[in-house]
PDB file of C-alpha atoms and ligand atoms in Angstrom:
ATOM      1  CA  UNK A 549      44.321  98.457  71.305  1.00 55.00           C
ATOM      2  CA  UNK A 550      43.669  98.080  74.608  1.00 56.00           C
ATOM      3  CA  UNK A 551      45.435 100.199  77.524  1.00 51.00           C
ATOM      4  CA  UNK A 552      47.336  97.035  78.614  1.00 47.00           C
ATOM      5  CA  UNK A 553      48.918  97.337  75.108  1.00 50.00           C
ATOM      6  CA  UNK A 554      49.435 100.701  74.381  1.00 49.00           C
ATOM      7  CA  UNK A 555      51.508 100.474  78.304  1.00 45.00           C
ATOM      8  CA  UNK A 556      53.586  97.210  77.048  1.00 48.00           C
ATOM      9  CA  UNK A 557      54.591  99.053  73.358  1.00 50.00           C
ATOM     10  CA  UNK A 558      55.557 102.044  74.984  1.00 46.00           C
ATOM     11  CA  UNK A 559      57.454 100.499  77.403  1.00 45.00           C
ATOM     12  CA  UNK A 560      59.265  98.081  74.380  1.00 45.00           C
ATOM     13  CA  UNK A 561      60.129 101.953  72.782  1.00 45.00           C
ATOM     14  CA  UNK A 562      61.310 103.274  75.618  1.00 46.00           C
ATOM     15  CA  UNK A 563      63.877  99.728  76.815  1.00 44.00           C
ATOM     16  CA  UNK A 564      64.971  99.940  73.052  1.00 45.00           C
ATOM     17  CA  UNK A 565      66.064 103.807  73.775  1.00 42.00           C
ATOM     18  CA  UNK A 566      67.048 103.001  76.943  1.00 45.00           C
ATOM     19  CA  UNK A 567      69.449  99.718  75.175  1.00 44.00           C
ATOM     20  CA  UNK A 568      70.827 102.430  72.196  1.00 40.00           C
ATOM     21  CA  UNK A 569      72.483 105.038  75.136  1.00 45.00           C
ATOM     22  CA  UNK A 570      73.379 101.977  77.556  1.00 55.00           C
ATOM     23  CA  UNK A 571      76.870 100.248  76.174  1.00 63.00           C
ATOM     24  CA  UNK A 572      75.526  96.907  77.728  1.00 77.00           C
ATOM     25  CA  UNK A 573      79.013  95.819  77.212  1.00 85.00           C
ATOM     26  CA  UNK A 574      81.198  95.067  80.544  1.00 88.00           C
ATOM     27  CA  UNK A 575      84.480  97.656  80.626  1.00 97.00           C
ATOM     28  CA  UNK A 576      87.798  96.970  79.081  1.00 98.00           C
ATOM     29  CA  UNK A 577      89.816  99.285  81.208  1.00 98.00           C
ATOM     30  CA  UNK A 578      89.291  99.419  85.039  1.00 98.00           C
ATOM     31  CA  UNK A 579      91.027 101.463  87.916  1.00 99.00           C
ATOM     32  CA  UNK A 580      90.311 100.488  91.021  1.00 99.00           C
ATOM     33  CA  UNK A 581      91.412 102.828  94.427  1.00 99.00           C
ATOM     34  CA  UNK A 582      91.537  99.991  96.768  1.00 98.00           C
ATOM     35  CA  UNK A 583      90.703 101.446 100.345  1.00 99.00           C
ATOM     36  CA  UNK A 584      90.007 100.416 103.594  1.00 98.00           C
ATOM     37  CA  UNK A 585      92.661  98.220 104.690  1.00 98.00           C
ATOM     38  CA  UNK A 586      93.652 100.551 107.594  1.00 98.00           C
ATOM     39  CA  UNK A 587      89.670 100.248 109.132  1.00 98.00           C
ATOM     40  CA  UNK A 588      88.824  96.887 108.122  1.00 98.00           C
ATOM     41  CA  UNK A 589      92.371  95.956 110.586  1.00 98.00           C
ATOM     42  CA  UNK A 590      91.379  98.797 112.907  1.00 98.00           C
ATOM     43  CA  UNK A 591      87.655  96.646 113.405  1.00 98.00           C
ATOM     44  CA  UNK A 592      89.134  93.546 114.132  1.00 98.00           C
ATOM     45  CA  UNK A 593      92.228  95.491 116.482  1.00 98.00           C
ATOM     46  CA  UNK A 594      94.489  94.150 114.392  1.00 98.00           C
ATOM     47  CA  UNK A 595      97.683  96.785 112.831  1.00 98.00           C
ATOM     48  CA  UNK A 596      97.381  98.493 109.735  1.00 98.00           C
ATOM     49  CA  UNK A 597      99.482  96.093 107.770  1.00 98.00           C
ATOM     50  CA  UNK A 598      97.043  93.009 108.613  1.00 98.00           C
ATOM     51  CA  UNK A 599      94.855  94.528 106.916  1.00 98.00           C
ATOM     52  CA  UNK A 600      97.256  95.590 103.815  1.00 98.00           C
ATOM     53  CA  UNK A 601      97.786  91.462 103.448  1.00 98.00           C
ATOM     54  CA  UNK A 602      94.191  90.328 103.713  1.00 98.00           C
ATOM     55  CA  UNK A 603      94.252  92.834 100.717  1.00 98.00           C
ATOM     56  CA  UNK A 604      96.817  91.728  98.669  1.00 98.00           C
ATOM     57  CA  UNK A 605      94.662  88.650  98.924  1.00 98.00           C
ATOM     58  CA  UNK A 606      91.520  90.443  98.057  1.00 98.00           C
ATOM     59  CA  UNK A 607      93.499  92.125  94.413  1.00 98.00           C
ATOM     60  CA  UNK A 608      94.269  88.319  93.522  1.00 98.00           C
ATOM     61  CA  UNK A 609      91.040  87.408  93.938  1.00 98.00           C
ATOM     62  CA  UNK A 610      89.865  90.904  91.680  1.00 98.00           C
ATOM     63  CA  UNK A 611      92.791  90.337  88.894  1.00 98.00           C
ATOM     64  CA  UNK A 612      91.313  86.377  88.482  1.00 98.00           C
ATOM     65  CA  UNK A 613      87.686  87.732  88.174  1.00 98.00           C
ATOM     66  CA  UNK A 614      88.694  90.963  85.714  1.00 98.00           C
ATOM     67  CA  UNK A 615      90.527  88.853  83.758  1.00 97.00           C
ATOM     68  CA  UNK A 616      87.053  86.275  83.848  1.00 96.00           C
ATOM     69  CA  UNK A 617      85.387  89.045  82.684  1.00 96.00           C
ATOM     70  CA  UNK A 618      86.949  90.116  79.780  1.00 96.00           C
ATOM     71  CA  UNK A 619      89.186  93.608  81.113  1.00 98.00           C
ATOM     72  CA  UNK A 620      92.145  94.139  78.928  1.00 98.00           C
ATOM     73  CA  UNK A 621      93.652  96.771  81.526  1.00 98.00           C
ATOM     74  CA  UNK A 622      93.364  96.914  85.492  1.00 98.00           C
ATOM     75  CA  UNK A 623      95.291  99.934  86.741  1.00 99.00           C
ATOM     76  CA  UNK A 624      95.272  99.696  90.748  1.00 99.00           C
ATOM     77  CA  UNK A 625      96.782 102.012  93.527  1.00 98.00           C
ATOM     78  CA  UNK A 626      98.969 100.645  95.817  1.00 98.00           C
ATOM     79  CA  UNK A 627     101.103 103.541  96.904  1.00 98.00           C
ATOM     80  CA  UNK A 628     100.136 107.119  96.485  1.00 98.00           C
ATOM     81  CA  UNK A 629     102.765 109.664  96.778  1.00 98.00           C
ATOM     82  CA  UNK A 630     100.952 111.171  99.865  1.00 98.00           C
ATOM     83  CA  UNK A 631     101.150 107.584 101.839  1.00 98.00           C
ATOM     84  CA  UNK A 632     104.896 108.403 102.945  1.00 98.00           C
ATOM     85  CA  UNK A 633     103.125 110.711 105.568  1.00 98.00           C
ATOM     86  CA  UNK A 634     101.586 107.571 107.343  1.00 98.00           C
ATOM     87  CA  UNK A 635     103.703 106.006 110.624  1.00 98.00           C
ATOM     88  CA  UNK A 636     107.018 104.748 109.959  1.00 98.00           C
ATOM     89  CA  UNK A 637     106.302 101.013 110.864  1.00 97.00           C
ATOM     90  CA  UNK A 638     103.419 101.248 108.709  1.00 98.00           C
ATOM     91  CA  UNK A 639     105.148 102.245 105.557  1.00 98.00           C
ATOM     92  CA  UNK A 640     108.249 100.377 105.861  1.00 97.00           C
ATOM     93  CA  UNK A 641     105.952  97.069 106.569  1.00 98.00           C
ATOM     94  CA  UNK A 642     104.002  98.147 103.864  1.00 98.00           C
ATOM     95  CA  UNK A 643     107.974  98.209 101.606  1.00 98.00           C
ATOM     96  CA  UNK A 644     108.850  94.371 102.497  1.00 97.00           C
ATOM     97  CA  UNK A 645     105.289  93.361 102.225  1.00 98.00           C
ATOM     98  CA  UNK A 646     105.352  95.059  98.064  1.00 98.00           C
ATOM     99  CA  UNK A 647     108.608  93.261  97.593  1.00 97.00           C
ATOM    100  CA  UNK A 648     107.491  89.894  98.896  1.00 97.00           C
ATOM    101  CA  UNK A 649     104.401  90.287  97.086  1.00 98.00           C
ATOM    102  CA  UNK A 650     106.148  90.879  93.760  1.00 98.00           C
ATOM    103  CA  UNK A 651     108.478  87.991  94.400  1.00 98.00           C
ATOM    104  CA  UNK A 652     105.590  85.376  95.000  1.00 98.00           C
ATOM    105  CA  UNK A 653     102.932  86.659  92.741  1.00 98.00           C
ATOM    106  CA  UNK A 654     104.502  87.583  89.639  1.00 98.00           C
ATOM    107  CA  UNK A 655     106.288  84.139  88.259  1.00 98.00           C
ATOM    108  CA  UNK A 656     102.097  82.810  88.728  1.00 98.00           C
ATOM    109  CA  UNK A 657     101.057  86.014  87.046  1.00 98.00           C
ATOM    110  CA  UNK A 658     103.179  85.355  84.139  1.00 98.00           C
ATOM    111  CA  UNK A 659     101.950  82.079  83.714  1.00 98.00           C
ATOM    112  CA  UNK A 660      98.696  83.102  83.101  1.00 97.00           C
ATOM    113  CA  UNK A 661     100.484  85.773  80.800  1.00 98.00           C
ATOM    114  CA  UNK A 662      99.500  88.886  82.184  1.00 98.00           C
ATOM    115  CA  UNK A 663     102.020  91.706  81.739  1.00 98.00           C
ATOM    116  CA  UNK A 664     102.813  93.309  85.098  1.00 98.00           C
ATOM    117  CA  UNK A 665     103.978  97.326  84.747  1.00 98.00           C
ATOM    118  CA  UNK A 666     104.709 100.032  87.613  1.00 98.00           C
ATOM    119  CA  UNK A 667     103.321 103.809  87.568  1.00 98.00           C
ATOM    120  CA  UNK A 668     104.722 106.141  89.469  1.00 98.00           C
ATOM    121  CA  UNK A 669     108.004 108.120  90.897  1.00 98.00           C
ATOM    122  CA  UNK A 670     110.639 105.603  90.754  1.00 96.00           C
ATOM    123  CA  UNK A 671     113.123 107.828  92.152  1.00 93.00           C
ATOM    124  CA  UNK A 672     112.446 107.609  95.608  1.00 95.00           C
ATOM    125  CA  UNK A 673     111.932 104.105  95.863  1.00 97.00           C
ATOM    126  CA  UNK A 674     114.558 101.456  97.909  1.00 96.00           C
ATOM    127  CA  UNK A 675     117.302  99.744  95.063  1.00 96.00           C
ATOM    128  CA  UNK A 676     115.619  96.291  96.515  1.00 95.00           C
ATOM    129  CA  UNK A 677     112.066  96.877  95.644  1.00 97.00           C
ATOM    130  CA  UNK A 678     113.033  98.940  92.046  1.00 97.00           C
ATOM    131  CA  UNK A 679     115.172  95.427  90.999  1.00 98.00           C
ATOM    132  CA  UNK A 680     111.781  93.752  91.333  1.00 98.00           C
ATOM    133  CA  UNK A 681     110.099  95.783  90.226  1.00 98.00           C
ATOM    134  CA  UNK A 682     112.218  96.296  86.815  1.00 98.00           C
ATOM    135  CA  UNK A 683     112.268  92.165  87.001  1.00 98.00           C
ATOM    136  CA  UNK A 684     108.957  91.904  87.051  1.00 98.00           C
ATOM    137  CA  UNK A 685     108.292  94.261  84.207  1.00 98.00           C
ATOM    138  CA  UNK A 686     110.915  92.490  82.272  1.00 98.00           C
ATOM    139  CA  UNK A 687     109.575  89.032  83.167  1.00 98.00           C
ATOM    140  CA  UNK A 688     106.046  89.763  82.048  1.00 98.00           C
ATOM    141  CA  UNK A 689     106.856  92.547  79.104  1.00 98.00           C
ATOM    142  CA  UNK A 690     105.466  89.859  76.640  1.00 98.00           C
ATOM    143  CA  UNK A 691     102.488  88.927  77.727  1.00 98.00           C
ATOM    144  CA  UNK A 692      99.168  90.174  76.031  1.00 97.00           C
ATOM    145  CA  UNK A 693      96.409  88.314  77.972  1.00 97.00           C
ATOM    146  CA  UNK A 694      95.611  91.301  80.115  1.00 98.00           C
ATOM    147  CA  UNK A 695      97.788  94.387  82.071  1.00 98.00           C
ATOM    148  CA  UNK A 696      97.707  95.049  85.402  1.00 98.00           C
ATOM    149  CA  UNK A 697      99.354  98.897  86.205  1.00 98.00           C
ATOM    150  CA  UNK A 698     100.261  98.896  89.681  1.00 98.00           C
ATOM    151  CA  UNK A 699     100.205 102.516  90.523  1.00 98.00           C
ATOM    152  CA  UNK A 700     103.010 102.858  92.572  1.00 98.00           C
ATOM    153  CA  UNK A 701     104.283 106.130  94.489  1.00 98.00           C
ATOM    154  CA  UNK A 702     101.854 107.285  92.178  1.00 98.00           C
ATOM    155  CA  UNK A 703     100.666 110.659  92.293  1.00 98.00           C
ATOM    156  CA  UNK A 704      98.104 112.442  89.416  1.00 98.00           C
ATOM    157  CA  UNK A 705      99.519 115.758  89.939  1.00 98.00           C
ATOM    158  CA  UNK A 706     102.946 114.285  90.017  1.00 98.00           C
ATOM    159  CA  UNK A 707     102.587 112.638  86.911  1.00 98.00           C
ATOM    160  CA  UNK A 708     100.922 115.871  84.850  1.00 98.00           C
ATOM    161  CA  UNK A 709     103.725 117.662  86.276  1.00 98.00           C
ATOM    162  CA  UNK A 710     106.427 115.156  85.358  1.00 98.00           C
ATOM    163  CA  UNK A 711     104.914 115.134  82.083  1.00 98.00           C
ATOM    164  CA  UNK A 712     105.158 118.671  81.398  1.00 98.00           C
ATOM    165  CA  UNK A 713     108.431 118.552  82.655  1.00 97.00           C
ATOM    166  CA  UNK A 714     109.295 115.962  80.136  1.00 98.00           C
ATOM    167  CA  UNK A 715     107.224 117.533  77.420  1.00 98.00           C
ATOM    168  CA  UNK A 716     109.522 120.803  77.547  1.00 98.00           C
ATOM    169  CA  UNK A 717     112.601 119.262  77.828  1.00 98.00           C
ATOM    170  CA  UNK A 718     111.571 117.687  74.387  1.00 97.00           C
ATOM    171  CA  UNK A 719     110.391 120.943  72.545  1.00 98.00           C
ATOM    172  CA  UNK A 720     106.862 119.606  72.560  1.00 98.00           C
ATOM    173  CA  UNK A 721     104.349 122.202  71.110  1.00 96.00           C
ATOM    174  CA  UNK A 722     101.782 119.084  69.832  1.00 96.00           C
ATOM    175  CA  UNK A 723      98.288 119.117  71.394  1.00 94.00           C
ATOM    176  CA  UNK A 724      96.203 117.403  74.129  1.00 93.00           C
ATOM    177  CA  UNK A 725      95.878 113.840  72.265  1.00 90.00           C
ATOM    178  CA  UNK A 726      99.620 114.097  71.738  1.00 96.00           C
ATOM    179  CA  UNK A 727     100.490 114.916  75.402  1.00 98.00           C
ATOM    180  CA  UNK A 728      99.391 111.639  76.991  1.00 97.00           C
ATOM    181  CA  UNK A 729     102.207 110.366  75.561  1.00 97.00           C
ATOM    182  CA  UNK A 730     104.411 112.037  78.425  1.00 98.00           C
ATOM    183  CA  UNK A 731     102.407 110.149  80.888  1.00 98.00           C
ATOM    184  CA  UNK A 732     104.108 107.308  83.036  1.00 98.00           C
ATOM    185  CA  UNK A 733     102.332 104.829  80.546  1.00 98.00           C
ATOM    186  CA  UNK A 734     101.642 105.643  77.200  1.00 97.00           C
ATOM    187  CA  UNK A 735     100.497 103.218  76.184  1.00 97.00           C
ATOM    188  CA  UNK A 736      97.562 102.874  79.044  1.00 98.00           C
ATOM    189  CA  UNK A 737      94.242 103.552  78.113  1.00 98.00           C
ATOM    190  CA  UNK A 738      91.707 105.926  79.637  1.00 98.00           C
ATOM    191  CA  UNK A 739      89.877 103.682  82.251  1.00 98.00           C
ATOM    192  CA  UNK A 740      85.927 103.306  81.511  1.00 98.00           C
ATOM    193  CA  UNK A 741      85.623 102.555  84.834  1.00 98.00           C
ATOM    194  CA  UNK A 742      86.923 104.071  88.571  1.00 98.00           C
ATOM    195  CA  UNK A 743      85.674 101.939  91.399  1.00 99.00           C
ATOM    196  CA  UNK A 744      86.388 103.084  94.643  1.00 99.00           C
ATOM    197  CA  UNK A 745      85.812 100.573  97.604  1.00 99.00           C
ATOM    198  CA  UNK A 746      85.504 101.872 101.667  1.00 98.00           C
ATOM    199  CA  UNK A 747      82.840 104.501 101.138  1.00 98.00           C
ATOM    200  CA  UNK A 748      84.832 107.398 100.616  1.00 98.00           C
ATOM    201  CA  UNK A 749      83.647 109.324  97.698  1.00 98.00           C
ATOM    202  CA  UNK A 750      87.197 111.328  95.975  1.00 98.00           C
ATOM    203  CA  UNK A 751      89.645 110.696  93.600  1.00 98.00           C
ATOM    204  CA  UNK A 752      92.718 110.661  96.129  1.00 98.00           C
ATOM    205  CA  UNK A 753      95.207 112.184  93.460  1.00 98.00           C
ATOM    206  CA  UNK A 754      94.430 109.012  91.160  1.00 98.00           C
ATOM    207  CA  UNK A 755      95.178 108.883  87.307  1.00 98.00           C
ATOM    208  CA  UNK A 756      93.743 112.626  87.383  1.00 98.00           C
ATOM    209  CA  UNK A 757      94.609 112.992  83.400  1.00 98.00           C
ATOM    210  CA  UNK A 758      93.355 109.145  82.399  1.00 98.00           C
ATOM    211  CA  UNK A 759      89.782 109.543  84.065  1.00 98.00           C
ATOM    212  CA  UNK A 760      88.293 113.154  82.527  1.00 97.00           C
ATOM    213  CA  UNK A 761      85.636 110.824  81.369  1.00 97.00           C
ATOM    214  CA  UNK A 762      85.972 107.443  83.701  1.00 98.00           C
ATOM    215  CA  UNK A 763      82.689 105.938  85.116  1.00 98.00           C
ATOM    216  CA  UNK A 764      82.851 106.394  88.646  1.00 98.00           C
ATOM    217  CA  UNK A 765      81.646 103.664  91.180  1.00 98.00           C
ATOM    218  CA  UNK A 766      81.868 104.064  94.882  1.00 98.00           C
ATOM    219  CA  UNK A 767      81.477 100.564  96.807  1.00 98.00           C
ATOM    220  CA  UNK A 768      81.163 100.413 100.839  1.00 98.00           C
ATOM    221  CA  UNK A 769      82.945  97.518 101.449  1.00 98.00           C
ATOM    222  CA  UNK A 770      86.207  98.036 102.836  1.00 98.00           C
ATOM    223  CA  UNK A 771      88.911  96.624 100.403  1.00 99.00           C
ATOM    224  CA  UNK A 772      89.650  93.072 101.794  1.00 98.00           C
ATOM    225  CA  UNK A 773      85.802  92.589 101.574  1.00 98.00           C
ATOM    226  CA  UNK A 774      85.501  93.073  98.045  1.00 98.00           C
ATOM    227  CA  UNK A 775      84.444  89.886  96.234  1.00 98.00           C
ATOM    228  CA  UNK A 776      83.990  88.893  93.126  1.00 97.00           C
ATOM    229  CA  UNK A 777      79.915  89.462  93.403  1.00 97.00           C
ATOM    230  CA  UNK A 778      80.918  93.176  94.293  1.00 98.00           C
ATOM    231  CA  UNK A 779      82.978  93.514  91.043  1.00 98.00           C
ATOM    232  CA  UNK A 780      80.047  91.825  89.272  1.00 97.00           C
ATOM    233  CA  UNK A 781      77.772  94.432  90.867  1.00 97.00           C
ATOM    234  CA  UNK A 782      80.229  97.070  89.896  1.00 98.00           C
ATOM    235  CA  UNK A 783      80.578  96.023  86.007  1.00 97.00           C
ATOM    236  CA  UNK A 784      76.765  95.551  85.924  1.00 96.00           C
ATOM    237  CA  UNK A 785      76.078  99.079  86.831  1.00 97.00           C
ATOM    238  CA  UNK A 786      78.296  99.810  84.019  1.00 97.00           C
ATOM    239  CA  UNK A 787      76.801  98.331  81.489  1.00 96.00           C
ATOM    240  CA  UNK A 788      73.833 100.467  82.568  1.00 94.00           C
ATOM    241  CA  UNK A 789      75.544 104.029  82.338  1.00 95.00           C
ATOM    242  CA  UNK A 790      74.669 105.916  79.423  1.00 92.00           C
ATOM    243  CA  UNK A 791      78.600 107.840  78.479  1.00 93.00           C
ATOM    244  CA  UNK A 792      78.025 110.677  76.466  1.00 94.00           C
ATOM    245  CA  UNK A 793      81.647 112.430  76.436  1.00 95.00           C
ATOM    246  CA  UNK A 794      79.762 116.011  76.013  1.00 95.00           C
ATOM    247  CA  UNK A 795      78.394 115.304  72.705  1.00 94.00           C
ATOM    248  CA  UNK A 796      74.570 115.230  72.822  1.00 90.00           C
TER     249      UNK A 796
HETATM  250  C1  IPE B 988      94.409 101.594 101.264  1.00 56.45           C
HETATM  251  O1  IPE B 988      93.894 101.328 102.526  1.00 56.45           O
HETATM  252  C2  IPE B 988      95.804 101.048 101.076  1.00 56.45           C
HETATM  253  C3  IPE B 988      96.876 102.055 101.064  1.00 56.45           C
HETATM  254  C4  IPE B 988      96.690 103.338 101.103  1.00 56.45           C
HETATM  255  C5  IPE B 988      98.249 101.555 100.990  1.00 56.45           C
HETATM  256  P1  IPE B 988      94.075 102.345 103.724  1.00 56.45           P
HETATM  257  O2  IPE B 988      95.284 101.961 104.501  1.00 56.45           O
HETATM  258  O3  IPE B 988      94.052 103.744 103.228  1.00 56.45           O
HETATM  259  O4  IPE B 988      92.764 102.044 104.574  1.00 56.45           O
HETATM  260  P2  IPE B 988      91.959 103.094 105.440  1.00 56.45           P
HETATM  261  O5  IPE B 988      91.494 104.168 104.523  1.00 56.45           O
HETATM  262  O6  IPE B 988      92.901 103.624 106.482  1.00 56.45           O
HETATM  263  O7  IPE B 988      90.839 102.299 106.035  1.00 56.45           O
HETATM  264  C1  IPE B 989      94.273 106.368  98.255  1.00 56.45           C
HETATM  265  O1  IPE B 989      93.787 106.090  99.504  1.00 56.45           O
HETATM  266  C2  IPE B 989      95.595 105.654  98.025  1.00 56.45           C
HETATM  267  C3  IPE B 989      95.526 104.209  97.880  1.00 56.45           C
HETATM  268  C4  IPE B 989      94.439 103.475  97.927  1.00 56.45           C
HETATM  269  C5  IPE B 989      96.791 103.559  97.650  1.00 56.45           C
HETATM  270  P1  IPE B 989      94.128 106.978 100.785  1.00 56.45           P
HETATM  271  O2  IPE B 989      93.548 106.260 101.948  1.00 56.45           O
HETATM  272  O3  IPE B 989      95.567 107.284 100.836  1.00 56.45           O
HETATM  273  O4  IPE B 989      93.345 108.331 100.475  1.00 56.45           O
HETATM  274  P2  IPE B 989      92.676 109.390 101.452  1.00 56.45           P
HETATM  275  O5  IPE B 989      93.743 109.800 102.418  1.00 56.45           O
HETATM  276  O6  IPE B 989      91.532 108.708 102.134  1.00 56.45           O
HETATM  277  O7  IPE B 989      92.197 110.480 100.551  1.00 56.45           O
HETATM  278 MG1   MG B 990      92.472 105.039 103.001  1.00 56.45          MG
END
């Protein structure tokens, strides 16, 4: 055997290794922390909420091309329960720009029959935007072509602590697989996959129970640049991880 072929067979070994830890598969579930609105406005001296609609437009671009690709479950964050802190015009544009947004997008998301549902603290939330938002959820309840969680006033710590809250006043004494049922949805998987677009590399208080094992991905582009390429690029280095949960 020559040294040509002794190079190629190892190399066939090694890509079939290489093929067993890889899933190869694109991901089911998918968060995404959409950031960057606020700088990609900034850059073009535009406000803050400019930049919040040019990415409203970017996450119905995203939902199309998840959906394209296969994911069962996008869980996005829209509202974090640490955004009240930003300037008043900012967050109440940001309130009539969610309700608009639910009243336009939803009746085309239900065609498609994708079942629209809210985490998050309801409780603090305007009686305008929690009727569409119940409406919505009721609209789309049916549908089982794909979900789309809109993490709304959404907090991670808020929603372990809500749980536990919940979990006592129910006499729960079950364990940790049991406990996720406490969680604003129960019925939400873990996500395989946490992309994060802007640069910024944390987890922003973001589905801190869901992703103790999430893929994470950490994009540059600012959020109304993300394009469908990107979320190829995204899934693709997915495919390539190798997820070992701990086990060996
Ligand atoms: C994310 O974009 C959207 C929300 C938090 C509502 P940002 O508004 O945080 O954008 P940057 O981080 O300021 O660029
Ligand atoms: C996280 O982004 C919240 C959303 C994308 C809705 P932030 O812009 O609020 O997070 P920090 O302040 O950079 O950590
Ligand atoms: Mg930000």
């Amino acid at each position: 055997m020559s040294l040509f072929d002794l190079l190629r067979n190892l190399r066939r070994v090694q890509t079939s290794r290489e093929d067993f830890l890889m899933s190869g598969e694109p991901p089911r579930y998918v968060a995404v922390i959409m950031d960057g609105n606020g700088r990609w406005a900034a850059r073009r001296h535009l406000p803050a909420i400019a930049g919040h609609r040019e990415g409203a437009r970017a996450l119905k671009r995203i939902i199309k091309a998840s959906h394209n690709a296969g994911v069962r479950e996008l869980t996005v964050y829209a509202f974090s329960t640490e955004n009240w802190q930003r300037p008043r015009e900012e967050v109440d544009a940001l309130m009539d720009m969610f309700a608009e947004l639910i009243d336009r997008e939803v009746p085309e998301l239900n065609d498609e029959r994708v079942r629209v549902s809210f985490i998050g603290r309801r409780r603090e939330l305007s009686e305008r935007l929690l009727g569409r938002i119940r409406w919505a959820e009721e609209l789309t309840a049916g549908n089982r072509e794909m979900t789309l969680f809109i993490a709304f006033n959404y907090g991670g710590r808020a929603e372990i602590a809500d749980a536990a809250k919940a979990a006592a006043a129910a006499g729960f004494d079950g364990g940790e697989e049991d406990f996720g049922r406490f969680m604003y949805a129960p019925d939400m998987h873990d996500p395989e996959l946490l992309i994060r677009t802007s640069g910024e590399q944390r987890v922003s208080n973001f589905l801190l129970w869901q992703c103790a094992y999430s893929e994470l991905y950490f994009s540059d582009r600012m959020w109304p640049d993300f394009r469908d390429e990107d979320l190829a690029a995204a899934f693709n280095d997915f495919s390539r991880r190798s997820r070992r949960f701990g086990a060996r």
